[in-house]
Amino acid sequence: MEQLETFIVESPDAVGAKTTRSLIMDTIADLSLSRVIGRLRVFVDPVEPVFIFAALLRLGTPSIKLKDFAKVDMGSLGKDEIKIEIDKEAFTVKLLNKLWARYGKENIEQPDKKVLIVKTDPIKELDAMRELVIEEPQQEVLDRLIDAIALRIIPEGFRVRKHELSMSHVLFVASEDTLKPEWLAKGKDMLESLRREENA
Amino acid sequence: MLEPIMYVGGVYKHNHLVELVEDLGGYILQKNVMQTEVVLLMLVPINDIAIVEAKAKELLGKLTRAPLTGSEIATVAPTLAYHHLPHLDCDVAEFLRKQGAKTNMVGLARGVGKRICQLTAYERDLINEHDVAVFILGNYEHCIIEKSKRLYEGIEIPVVVTGAPELRTEDVPNATAYVGNFGRILHHMRHSEELRTLDKLAEVIGKVLDDVRKEIAKDPPSIAPPRIKKEIEEQVQEIIDSLHPLPITLQLNGARVKLPYEEFHEMLENIRFVEGVTMKEVAQVLPSKMRNFILIKPRPKSETGFVI
């Protein structure tokens, strides 16, 4: 899939639309969101005033758990310990930080580069440890996306806001005054038109 | 009347030019030596410019008029949020600084929105202490016009407005000048087109400042601000230890002295000039809105009856 297949900024003010477009481009580049946003439509009317931002998202990999990149087993016989054999070293630092926070530094040994021994009760902890979430790329991306839209793109004076956020889309309607139902409906329409384009 | 001029040339013998300007009754405001090159910002009496030009030619240096020299400019952003900083506002402030002005950045507390924007009394007074205020506004024509109707209330100094659309100054209410092609830009302004826009802004501000100078010349101050600077530097030892950028900041019609008001205002008031007058006879020493600094405002000739 291409990045930003649709990128439309509509406004009765042509110059404003052009500069808004360039500022959205800058923000997306700054926060490296270009691979995240698939299709994007913005409508601005400064006279009303209203700012609508609708986008379809491509969030990529879901959260990474310990069992996805390591073998988690009982340790040596008769000892209260869990042995973790890591396949992908890329996550070791994050894993260690999580383990230290949870079990304490003194309870974790690393006899080999790819082997970790955690001193804890294996019967109670084994399953929980397999499900331990090491990285949440989607959540991080969503945080950056909210930073981009709410704190950088939407004009600052537009303090009244309504938003919808899911793993597949984001919709922001913002204004200086009370939001009108027709703006919300327009936002929904814009999102629908993006979805139609996506499915076509 | 003194003309603001910038000299760019070699370091060799540049002191000849410095001495010539001082002998003519002008002032050297800033001297930057960069390896073998020197940049001088100076004020030269308007009638003696030909002599300085001849000297500059002899030294193979270049003289250009730098109308922003010796002015203090406020660059005002609606807030200090990411919407306006660090790009654009800092770019504008830095560019004007390179042209010889001292810029202060002001972020308003409640400057956002076209209907809800407002200026607090403190902000208004602070901005009024400068020579020119540059308001850096956004992308939409309607918003710029609506906002301009109320945001500059109570500002007595010239207001230069920047924004994205190309508007005529007459269309922007309460503005002294308007410069287009800016808008809310979230990247460093470095393309040739953008640099031309910044050049245009400097040119417009230069014109505005020239008008202010002409206005001041109609009833000249009893003492020229650079003279105030020179005397304070010679007579007040503490200013040398001040770590503030430009401890004495020149304005077109005054000077800001970065020393605590309570401790130093009497000392400054009693500074004696060779002409036999003291500072308080020719200027008012006032507390500044900026921190606890001192603001010196020369009294006009019409009040004192003499010029030193």
PDB file of N, CA, C and O in Angstrom, chain A residues 3-67:
ATOM      1  N   GLN A   3       1.822   5.253   0.740  1.00  0.00           N
ATOM      2  CA  GLN A   3       1.571   6.126   1.875  1.00  0.00           C
ATOM      3  C   GLN A   3       0.684   7.270   1.403  1.00  0.00           C
ATOM      4  O   GLN A   3       0.835   7.743   0.288  1.00  0.00           O
ATOM      5  N   LEU A   4      -0.197   7.702   2.262  1.00  0.00           N
ATOM      6  CA  LEU A   4      -1.060   8.852   2.000  1.00  0.00           C
ATOM      7  C   LEU A   4      -1.677   8.818   0.603  1.00  0.00           C
ATOM      8  O   LEU A   4      -1.388   9.660  -0.238  1.00  0.00           O
ATOM      9  N   GLU A   5      -2.490   7.805   0.362  1.00  0.00           N
ATOM     10  CA  GLU A   5      -3.078   7.667  -0.971  1.00  0.00           C
ATOM     11  C   GLU A   5      -4.012   8.828  -1.290  1.00  0.00           C
ATOM     12  O   GLU A   5      -4.109   9.278  -2.414  1.00  0.00           O
ATOM     13  N   THR A   6      -4.751   9.277  -0.274  1.00  0.00           N
ATOM     14  CA  THR A   6      -5.592  10.464  -0.456  1.00  0.00           C
ATOM     15  C   THR A   6      -5.105  11.511   0.535  1.00  0.00           C
ATOM     16  O   THR A   6      -4.876  11.201   1.698  1.00  0.00           O
ATOM     17  N   PHE A   7      -4.921  12.707   0.051  1.00  0.00           N
ATOM     18  CA  PHE A   7      -4.555  13.795   0.969  1.00  0.00           C
ATOM     19  C   PHE A   7      -5.223  15.058   0.443  1.00  0.00           C
ATOM     20  O   PHE A   7      -4.739  15.678  -0.482  1.00  0.00           O
ATOM     21  N   ILE A   8      -6.378  15.370   1.018  1.00  0.00           N
ATOM     22  CA  ILE A   8      -7.157  16.505   0.518  1.00  0.00           C
ATOM     23  C   ILE A   8      -7.365  17.503   1.650  1.00  0.00           C
ATOM     24  O   ILE A   8      -7.768  17.128   2.752  1.00  0.00           O
ATOM     25  N   VAL A   9      -7.061  18.761   1.382  1.00  0.00           N
ATOM     26  CA  VAL A   9      -7.399  19.818   2.329  1.00  0.00           C
ATOM     27  C   VAL A   9      -8.380  20.742   1.627  1.00  0.00           C
ATOM     28  O   VAL A   9      -8.041  21.348   0.616  1.00  0.00           O
ATOM     29  N   GLU A  10      -9.615  20.800   2.130  1.00  0.00           N
ATOM     30  CA  GLU A  10     -10.628  21.646   1.505  1.00  0.00           C
ATOM     31  C   GLU A  10     -10.866  22.878   2.379  1.00  0.00           C
ATOM     32  O   GLU A  10     -10.913  22.747   3.605  1.00  0.00           O
ATOM     33  N   SER A  11     -11.033  24.005   1.728  1.00  0.00           N
ATOM     34  CA  SER A  11     -11.353  25.213   2.474  1.00  0.00           C
ATOM     35  C   SER A  11     -11.838  26.269   1.499  1.00  0.00           C
ATOM     36  O   SER A  11     -11.364  26.321   0.366  1.00  0.00           O
ATOM     37  N   PRO A  12     -12.757  27.119   1.915  1.00  0.00           N
ATOM     38  CA  PRO A  12     -13.141  28.238   1.046  1.00  0.00           C
ATOM     39  C   PRO A  12     -11.966  29.204   0.854  1.00  0.00           C
ATOM     40  O   PRO A  12     -11.936  29.963  -0.107  1.00  0.00           O
ATOM     41  N   ASP A  13     -11.002  29.178   1.782  1.00  0.00           N
ATOM     42  CA  ASP A  13      -9.835  30.056   1.713  1.00  0.00           C
ATOM     43  C   ASP A  13      -8.677  29.276   1.074  1.00  0.00           C
ATOM     44  O   ASP A  13      -8.050  28.434   1.709  1.00  0.00           O
ATOM     45  N   ALA A  14      -8.412  29.554  -0.226  1.00  0.00           N
ATOM     46  CA  ALA A  14      -7.463  28.732  -0.975  1.00  0.00           C
ATOM     47  C   ALA A  14      -6.046  28.835  -0.411  1.00  0.00           C
ATOM     48  O   ALA A  14      -5.339  27.830  -0.282  1.00  0.00           O
ATOM     49  N   VAL A  15      -5.630  30.063  -0.071  1.00  0.00           N
ATOM     50  CA  VAL A  15      -4.262  30.241   0.456  1.00  0.00           C
ATOM     51  C   VAL A  15      -4.123  29.497   1.782  1.00  0.00           C
ATOM     52  O   VAL A  15      -3.123  28.819   2.048  1.00  0.00           O
ATOM     53  N   GLY A  16      -5.177  29.628   2.618  1.00  0.00           N
ATOM     54  CA  GLY A  16      -5.164  28.954   3.913  1.00  0.00           C
ATOM     55  C   GLY A  16      -5.052  27.455   3.748  1.00  0.00           C
ATOM     56  O   GLY A  16      -4.314  26.788   4.468  1.00  0.00           O
ATOM     57  N   ALA A  17      -5.775  26.917   2.741  1.00  0.00           N
ATOM     58  CA  ALA A  17      -5.740  25.471   2.523  1.00  0.00           C
ATOM     59  C   ALA A  17      -4.332  25.032   2.143  1.00  0.00           C
ATOM     60  O   ALA A  17      -3.836  24.014   2.617  1.00  0.00           O
ATOM     61  N   LYS A  18      -3.669  25.847   1.316  1.00  0.00           N
ATOM     62  CA  LYS A  18      -2.320  25.491   0.865  1.00  0.00           C
ATOM     63  C   LYS A  18      -1.336  25.465   2.048  1.00  0.00           C
ATOM     64  O   LYS A  18      -0.553  24.523   2.193  1.00  0.00           O
ATOM     65  N   THR A  19      -1.411  26.493   2.887  1.00  0.00           N
ATOM     66  CA  THR A  19      -0.471  26.522   4.025  1.00  0.00           C
ATOM     67  C   THR A  19      -0.813  25.436   5.039  1.00  0.00           C
ATOM     68  O   THR A  19       0.083  24.861   5.644  1.00  0.00           O
ATOM     69  N   THR A  20      -2.121  25.170   5.211  1.00  0.00           N
ATOM     70  CA  THR A  20      -2.498  24.109   6.143  1.00  0.00           C
ATOM     71  C   THR A  20      -1.956  22.774   5.653  1.00  0.00           C
ATOM     72  O   THR A  20      -1.478  21.961   6.430  1.00  0.00           O
ATOM     73  N   ARG A  21      -2.026  22.576   4.335  1.00  0.00           N
ATOM     74  CA  ARG A  21      -1.500  21.346   3.754  1.00  0.00           C
ATOM     75  C   ARG A  21      -0.011  21.201   4.061  1.00  0.00           C
ATOM     76  O   ARG A  21       0.451  20.145   4.496  1.00  0.00           O
ATOM     77  N   SER A  22       0.720  22.293   3.879  1.00  0.00           N
ATOM     78  CA  SER A  22       2.174  22.192   4.111  1.00  0.00           C
ATOM     79  C   SER A  22       2.457  21.975   5.592  1.00  0.00           C
ATOM     80  O   SER A  22       3.389  21.268   5.961  1.00  0.00           O
ATOM     81  N   LEU A  23       1.621  22.559   6.467  1.00  0.00           N
ATOM     82  CA  LEU A  23       1.889  22.366   7.898  1.00  0.00           C
ATOM     83  C   LEU A  23       1.559  20.949   8.346  1.00  0.00           C
ATOM     84  O   LEU A  23       2.247  20.382   9.201  1.00  0.00           O
ATOM     85  N   ILE A  24       0.542  20.338   7.691  1.00  0.00           N
ATOM     86  CA  ILE A  24       0.234  18.940   8.020  1.00  0.00           C
ATOM     87  C   ILE A  24       1.375  18.038   7.545  1.00  0.00           C
ATOM     88  O   ILE A  24       1.821  17.144   8.263  1.00  0.00           O
ATOM     89  N   MET A  25       1.880  18.327   6.336  1.00  0.00           N
ATOM     90  CA  MET A  25       3.014  17.558   5.814  1.00  0.00           C
ATOM     91  C   MET A  25       4.207  17.629   6.763  1.00  0.00           C
ATOM     92  O   MET A  25       4.843  16.617   7.076  1.00  0.00           O
ATOM     93  N   ASP A  26       4.501  18.851   7.239  1.00  0.00           N
ATOM     94  CA  ASP A  26       5.640  19.041   8.143  1.00  0.00           C
ATOM     95  C   ASP A  26       5.448  18.248   9.432  1.00  0.00           C
ATOM     96  O   ASP A  26       6.376  17.600   9.908  1.00  0.00           O
ATOM     97  N   THR A  27       4.233  18.315   9.987  1.00  0.00           N
ATOM     98  CA  THR A  27       3.986  17.638  11.256  1.00  0.00           C
ATOM     99  C   THR A  27       4.106  16.127  11.088  1.00  0.00           C
ATOM    100  O   THR A  27       4.708  15.445  11.930  1.00  0.00           O
ATOM    101  N   ILE A  28       3.524  15.617   9.990  1.00  0.00           N
ATOM    102  CA  ILE A  28       3.575  14.166   9.753  1.00  0.00           C
ATOM    103  C   ILE A  28       5.022  13.710   9.598  1.00  0.00           C
ATOM    104  O   ILE A  28       5.431  12.684  10.148  1.00  0.00           O
ATOM    105  N   ALA A  29       5.817  14.518   8.898  1.00  0.00           N
ATOM    106  CA  ALA A  29       7.223  14.160   8.720  1.00  0.00           C
ATOM    107  C   ALA A  29       7.975  14.238  10.047  1.00  0.00           C
ATOM    108  O   ALA A  29       8.762  13.358  10.387  1.00  0.00           O
ATOM    109  N   ASP A  30       7.704  15.288  10.823  1.00  0.00           N
ATOM    110  CA  ASP A  30       8.390  15.485  12.108  1.00  0.00           C
ATOM    111  C   ASP A  30       8.164  14.309  13.039  1.00  0.00           C
ATOM    112  O   ASP A  30       9.071  13.889  13.752  1.00  0.00           O
ATOM    113  N   LEU A  31       6.926  13.807  13.083  1.00  0.00           N
ATOM    114  CA  LEU A  31       6.593  12.750  14.044  1.00  0.00           C
ATOM    115  C   LEU A  31       6.623  11.371  13.379  1.00  0.00           C
ATOM    116  O   LEU A  31       6.091  10.415  13.913  1.00  0.00           O
ATOM    117  N   SER A  32       7.235  11.289  12.227  1.00  0.00           N
ATOM    118  CA  SER A  32       7.309  10.073  11.392  1.00  0.00           C
ATOM    119  C   SER A  32       6.012   9.275  11.409  1.00  0.00           C
ATOM    120  O   SER A  32       5.959   8.144  11.850  1.00  0.00           O
ATOM    121  N   LEU A  33       4.955   9.930  10.928  1.00  0.00           N
ATOM    122  CA  LEU A  33       3.646   9.287  10.879  1.00  0.00           C
ATOM    123  C   LEU A  33       3.231   8.949   9.449  1.00  0.00           C
ATOM    124  O   LEU A  33       2.117   8.493   9.232  1.00  0.00           O
ATOM    125  N   SER A  34       4.136   9.173   8.481  1.00  0.00           N
ATOM    126  CA  SER A  34       3.701   9.049   7.088  1.00  0.00           C
ATOM    127  C   SER A  34       3.266   7.621   6.749  1.00  0.00           C
ATOM    128  O   SER A  34       2.412   7.411   5.902  1.00  0.00           O
ATOM    129  N   ARG A  35       3.840   6.617   7.415  1.00  0.00           N
ATOM    130  CA  ARG A  35       3.437   5.247   7.113  1.00  0.00           C
ATOM    131  C   ARG A  35       2.167   4.846   7.858  1.00  0.00           C
ATOM    132  O   ARG A  35       1.606   3.795   7.612  1.00  0.00           O
ATOM    133  N   VAL A  36       1.766   5.680   8.798  1.00  0.00           N
ATOM    134  CA  VAL A  36       0.633   5.325   9.652  1.00  0.00           C
ATOM    135  C   VAL A  36      -0.694   5.786   9.052  1.00  0.00           C
ATOM    136  O   VAL A  36      -1.701   5.107   9.141  1.00  0.00           O
ATOM    137  N   ILE A  37      -0.668   6.970   8.419  1.00  0.00           N
ATOM    138  CA  ILE A  37      -1.901   7.521   7.884  1.00  0.00           C
ATOM    139  C   ILE A  37      -2.072   7.048   6.438  1.00  0.00           C
ATOM    140  O   ILE A  37      -1.216   7.318   5.591  1.00  0.00           O
ATOM    141  N   GLY A  38      -3.161   6.353   6.171  1.00  0.00           N
ATOM    142  CA  GLY A  38      -3.391   5.838   4.826  1.00  0.00           C
ATOM    143  C   GLY A  38      -4.066   6.865   3.951  1.00  0.00           C
ATOM    144  O   GLY A  38      -3.600   7.204   2.874  1.00  0.00           O
ATOM    145  N   ARG A  39      -5.191   7.348   4.421  1.00  0.00           N
ATOM    146  CA  ARG A  39      -5.935   8.362   3.671  1.00  0.00           C
ATOM    147  C   ARG A  39      -6.333   9.465   4.620  1.00  0.00           C
ATOM    148  O   ARG A  39      -6.649   9.209   5.775  1.00  0.00           O
ATOM    149  N   LEU A  40      -6.345  10.696   4.088  1.00  0.00           N
ATOM    150  CA  LEU A  40      -6.531  11.835   4.982  1.00  0.00           C
ATOM    151  C   LEU A  40      -7.375  12.907   4.291  1.00  0.00           C
ATOM    152  O   LEU A  40      -7.152  13.222   3.121  1.00  0.00           O
ATOM    153  N   ARG A  41      -8.340  13.414   5.007  1.00  0.00           N
ATOM    154  CA  ARG A  41      -9.173  14.500   4.476  1.00  0.00           C
ATOM    155  C   ARG A  41      -9.354  15.544   5.557  1.00  0.00           C
ATOM    156  O   ARG A  41      -9.652  15.213   6.702  1.00  0.00           O
ATOM    157  N   VAL A  42      -9.171  16.791   5.168  1.00  0.00           N
ATOM    158  CA  VAL A  42      -9.316  17.880   6.131  1.00  0.00           C
ATOM    159  C   VAL A  42     -10.257  18.911   5.547  1.00  0.00           C
ATOM    160  O   VAL A  42     -10.200  19.197   4.349  1.00  0.00           O
ATOM    161  N   PHE A  43     -11.151  19.423   6.379  1.00  0.00           N
ATOM    162  CA  PHE A  43     -12.004  20.521   5.933  1.00  0.00           C
ATOM    163  C   PHE A  43     -11.881  21.675   6.931  1.00  0.00           C
ATOM    164  O   PHE A  43     -12.007  21.470   8.136  1.00  0.00           O
ATOM    165  N   VAL A  44     -11.613  22.857   6.419  1.00  0.00           N
ATOM    166  CA  VAL A  44     -11.492  24.022   7.289  1.00  0.00           C
ATOM    167  C   VAL A  44     -12.388  25.127   6.762  1.00  0.00           C
ATOM    168  O   VAL A  44     -12.343  25.433   5.579  1.00  0.00           O
ATOM    169  N   ASP A  45     -13.179  25.709   7.624  1.00  0.00           N
ATOM    170  CA  ASP A  45     -13.894  26.929   7.263  1.00  0.00           C
ATOM    171  C   ASP A  45     -13.692  27.944   8.377  1.00  0.00           C
ATOM    172  O   ASP A  45     -14.304  27.845   9.433  1.00  0.00           O
ATOM    173  N   PRO A  46     -12.802  28.912   8.149  1.00  0.00           N
ATOM    174  CA  PRO A  46     -12.493  29.853   9.223  1.00  0.00           C
ATOM    175  C   PRO A  46     -13.662  30.773   9.581  1.00  0.00           C
ATOM    176  O   PRO A  46     -13.671  31.351  10.657  1.00  0.00           O
ATOM    177  N   VAL A  47     -14.634  30.911   8.672  1.00  0.00           N
ATOM    178  CA  VAL A  47     -15.737  31.841   8.956  1.00  0.00           C
ATOM    179  C   VAL A  47     -16.709  31.219   9.954  1.00  0.00           C
ATOM    180  O   VAL A  47     -17.224  31.888  10.847  1.00  0.00           O
ATOM    181  N   GLU A  48     -16.905  29.901   9.842  1.00  0.00           N
ATOM    182  CA  GLU A  48     -17.921  29.249  10.700  1.00  0.00           C
ATOM    183  C   GLU A  48     -17.653  29.371  12.199  1.00  0.00           C
ATOM    184  O   GLU A  48     -18.590  29.736  12.923  1.00  0.00           O
ATOM    185  N   PRO A  49     -16.558  29.057  12.815  1.00  0.00           N
ATOM    186  CA  PRO A  49     -15.353  28.409  12.331  1.00  0.00           C
ATOM    187  C   PRO A  49     -15.359  26.923  12.690  1.00  0.00           C
ATOM    188  O   PRO A  49     -15.787  26.553  13.767  1.00  0.00           O
ATOM    189  N   VAL A  50     -14.840  26.103  11.764  1.00  0.00           N
ATOM    190  CA  VAL A  50     -14.772  24.671  12.048  1.00  0.00           C
ATOM    191  C   VAL A  50     -13.543  24.051  11.391  1.00  0.00           C
ATOM    192  O   VAL A  50     -13.074  24.538  10.357  1.00  0.00           O
ATOM    193  N   PHE A  51     -13.025  23.025  12.031  1.00  0.00           N
ATOM    194  CA  PHE A  51     -11.871  22.291  11.510  1.00  0.00           C
ATOM    195  C   PHE A  51     -12.179  20.803  11.664  1.00  0.00           C
ATOM    196  O   PHE A  51     -12.440  20.339  12.770  1.00  0.00           O
ATOM    197  N   ILE A  52     -12.244  20.091  10.534  1.00  0.00           N
ATOM    198  CA  ILE A  52     -12.542  18.659  10.602  1.00  0.00           C
ATOM    199  C   ILE A  52     -11.355  17.887  10.041  1.00  0.00           C
ATOM    200  O   ILE A  52     -10.841  18.216   8.966  1.00  0.00           O
ATOM    201  N   PHE A  53     -10.926  16.892  10.773  1.00  0.00           N
ATOM    202  CA  PHE A  53      -9.759  16.095  10.381  1.00  0.00           C
ATOM    203  C   PHE A  53     -10.176  14.630  10.400  1.00  0.00           C
ATOM    204  O   PHE A  53     -10.547  14.110  11.453  1.00  0.00           O
ATOM    205  N   ALA A  54     -10.205  13.970   9.244  1.00  0.00           N
ATOM    206  CA  ALA A  54     -10.598  12.559   9.196  1.00  0.00           C
ATOM    207  C   ALA A  54      -9.488  11.770   8.523  1.00  0.00           C
ATOM    208  O   ALA A  54      -8.951  12.203   7.499  1.00  0.00           O
ATOM    209  N   ALA A  55      -9.136  10.645   9.092  1.00  0.00           N
ATOM    210  CA  ALA A  55      -8.062   9.848   8.495  1.00  0.00           C
ATOM    211  C   ALA A  55      -8.276   8.367   8.755  1.00  0.00           C
ATOM    212  O   ALA A  55      -8.832   7.979   9.778  1.00  0.00           O
ATOM    213  N   LEU A  56      -7.844   7.565   7.785  1.00  0.00           N
ATOM    214  CA  LEU A  56      -7.823   6.115   7.980  1.00  0.00           C
ATOM    215  C   LEU A  56      -6.402   5.723   8.366  1.00  0.00           C
ATOM    216  O   LEU A  56      -5.438   6.236   7.795  1.00  0.00           O
ATOM    217  N   LEU A  57      -6.292   4.817   9.330  1.00  0.00           N
ATOM    218  CA  LEU A  57      -4.969   4.497   9.873  1.00  0.00           C
ATOM    219  C   LEU A  57      -4.517   3.104   9.438  1.00  0.00           C
ATOM    220  O   LEU A  57      -5.326   2.219   9.176  1.00  0.00           O
ATOM    221  N   ARG A  58      -3.209   2.962   9.377  1.00  0.00           N
ATOM    222  CA  ARG A  58      -2.602   1.638   9.156  1.00  0.00           C
ATOM    223  C   ARG A  58      -1.568   1.469  10.239  1.00  0.00           C
ATOM    224  O   ARG A  58      -0.436   1.914  10.104  1.00  0.00           O
ATOM    225  N   LEU A  59      -1.987   0.849  11.324  1.00  0.00           N
ATOM    226  CA  LEU A  59      -1.149   0.897  12.512  1.00  0.00           C
ATOM    227  C   LEU A  59      -0.005  -0.110  12.540  1.00  0.00           C
ATOM    228  O   LEU A  59       0.901   0.024  13.346  1.00  0.00           O
ATOM    229  N   GLY A  60      -0.061  -1.132  11.693  1.00  0.00           N
ATOM    230  CA  GLY A  60       1.051  -2.093  11.689  1.00  0.00           C
ATOM    231  C   GLY A  60       0.953  -3.088  12.830  1.00  0.00           C
ATOM    232  O   GLY A  60      -0.137  -3.394  13.307  1.00  0.00           O
ATOM    233  N   THR A  61       2.111  -3.561  13.272  1.00  0.00           N
ATOM    234  CA  THR A  61       2.136  -4.695  14.198  1.00  0.00           C
ATOM    235  C   THR A  61       1.444  -4.413  15.530  1.00  0.00           C
ATOM    236  O   THR A  61       1.615  -3.350  16.102  1.00  0.00           O
ATOM    237  N   PRO A  62       0.671  -5.398  16.034  1.00  0.00           N
ATOM    238  CA  PRO A  62       0.078  -5.231  17.351  1.00  0.00           C
ATOM    239  C   PRO A  62       1.145  -5.409  18.439  1.00  0.00           C
ATOM    240  O   PRO A  62       2.319  -5.597  18.127  1.00  0.00           O
ATOM    241  N   SER A  63       0.739  -5.419  19.692  1.00  0.00           N
ATOM    242  CA  SER A  63       1.722  -5.433  20.774  1.00  0.00           C
ATOM    243  C   SER A  63       2.533  -6.746  20.780  1.00  0.00           C
ATOM    244  O   SER A  63       2.049  -7.799  20.395  1.00  0.00           O
ATOM    245  N   ILE A  64       3.760  -6.632  21.237  1.00  0.00           N
ATOM    246  CA  ILE A  64       4.664  -7.785  21.224  1.00  0.00           C
ATOM    247  C   ILE A  64       4.763  -8.333  22.641  1.00  0.00           C
ATOM    248  O   ILE A  64       5.065  -7.598  23.589  1.00  0.00           O
ATOM    249  N   LYS A  65       4.502  -9.636  22.781  1.00  0.00           N
ATOM    250  CA  LYS A  65       4.557 -10.270  24.093  1.00  0.00           C
ATOM    251  C   LYS A  65       5.835 -11.087  24.207  1.00  0.00           C
ATOM    252  O   LYS A  65       6.469 -11.416  23.195  1.00  0.00           O
ATOM    253  N   LEU A  66       6.147 -11.473  25.430  1.00  0.00           N
ATOM    254  CA  LEU A  66       7.389 -12.197  25.671  1.00  0.00           C
ATOM    255  C   LEU A  66       7.427 -13.514  24.890  1.00  0.00           C
ATOM    256  O   LEU A  66       8.446 -13.888  24.316  1.00  0.00           O
ATOM    257  N   LYS A  67       6.273 -14.214  24.836  1.00  0.00           N
ATOM    258  CA  LYS A  67       6.257 -15.521  24.171  1.00  0.00           C
ATOM    259  C   LYS A  67       6.513 -15.416  22.658  1.00  0.00           C
ATOM    260  O   LYS A  67       6.837 -16.406  22.020  1.00  0.00           O
TER     261      LYS A  67
END
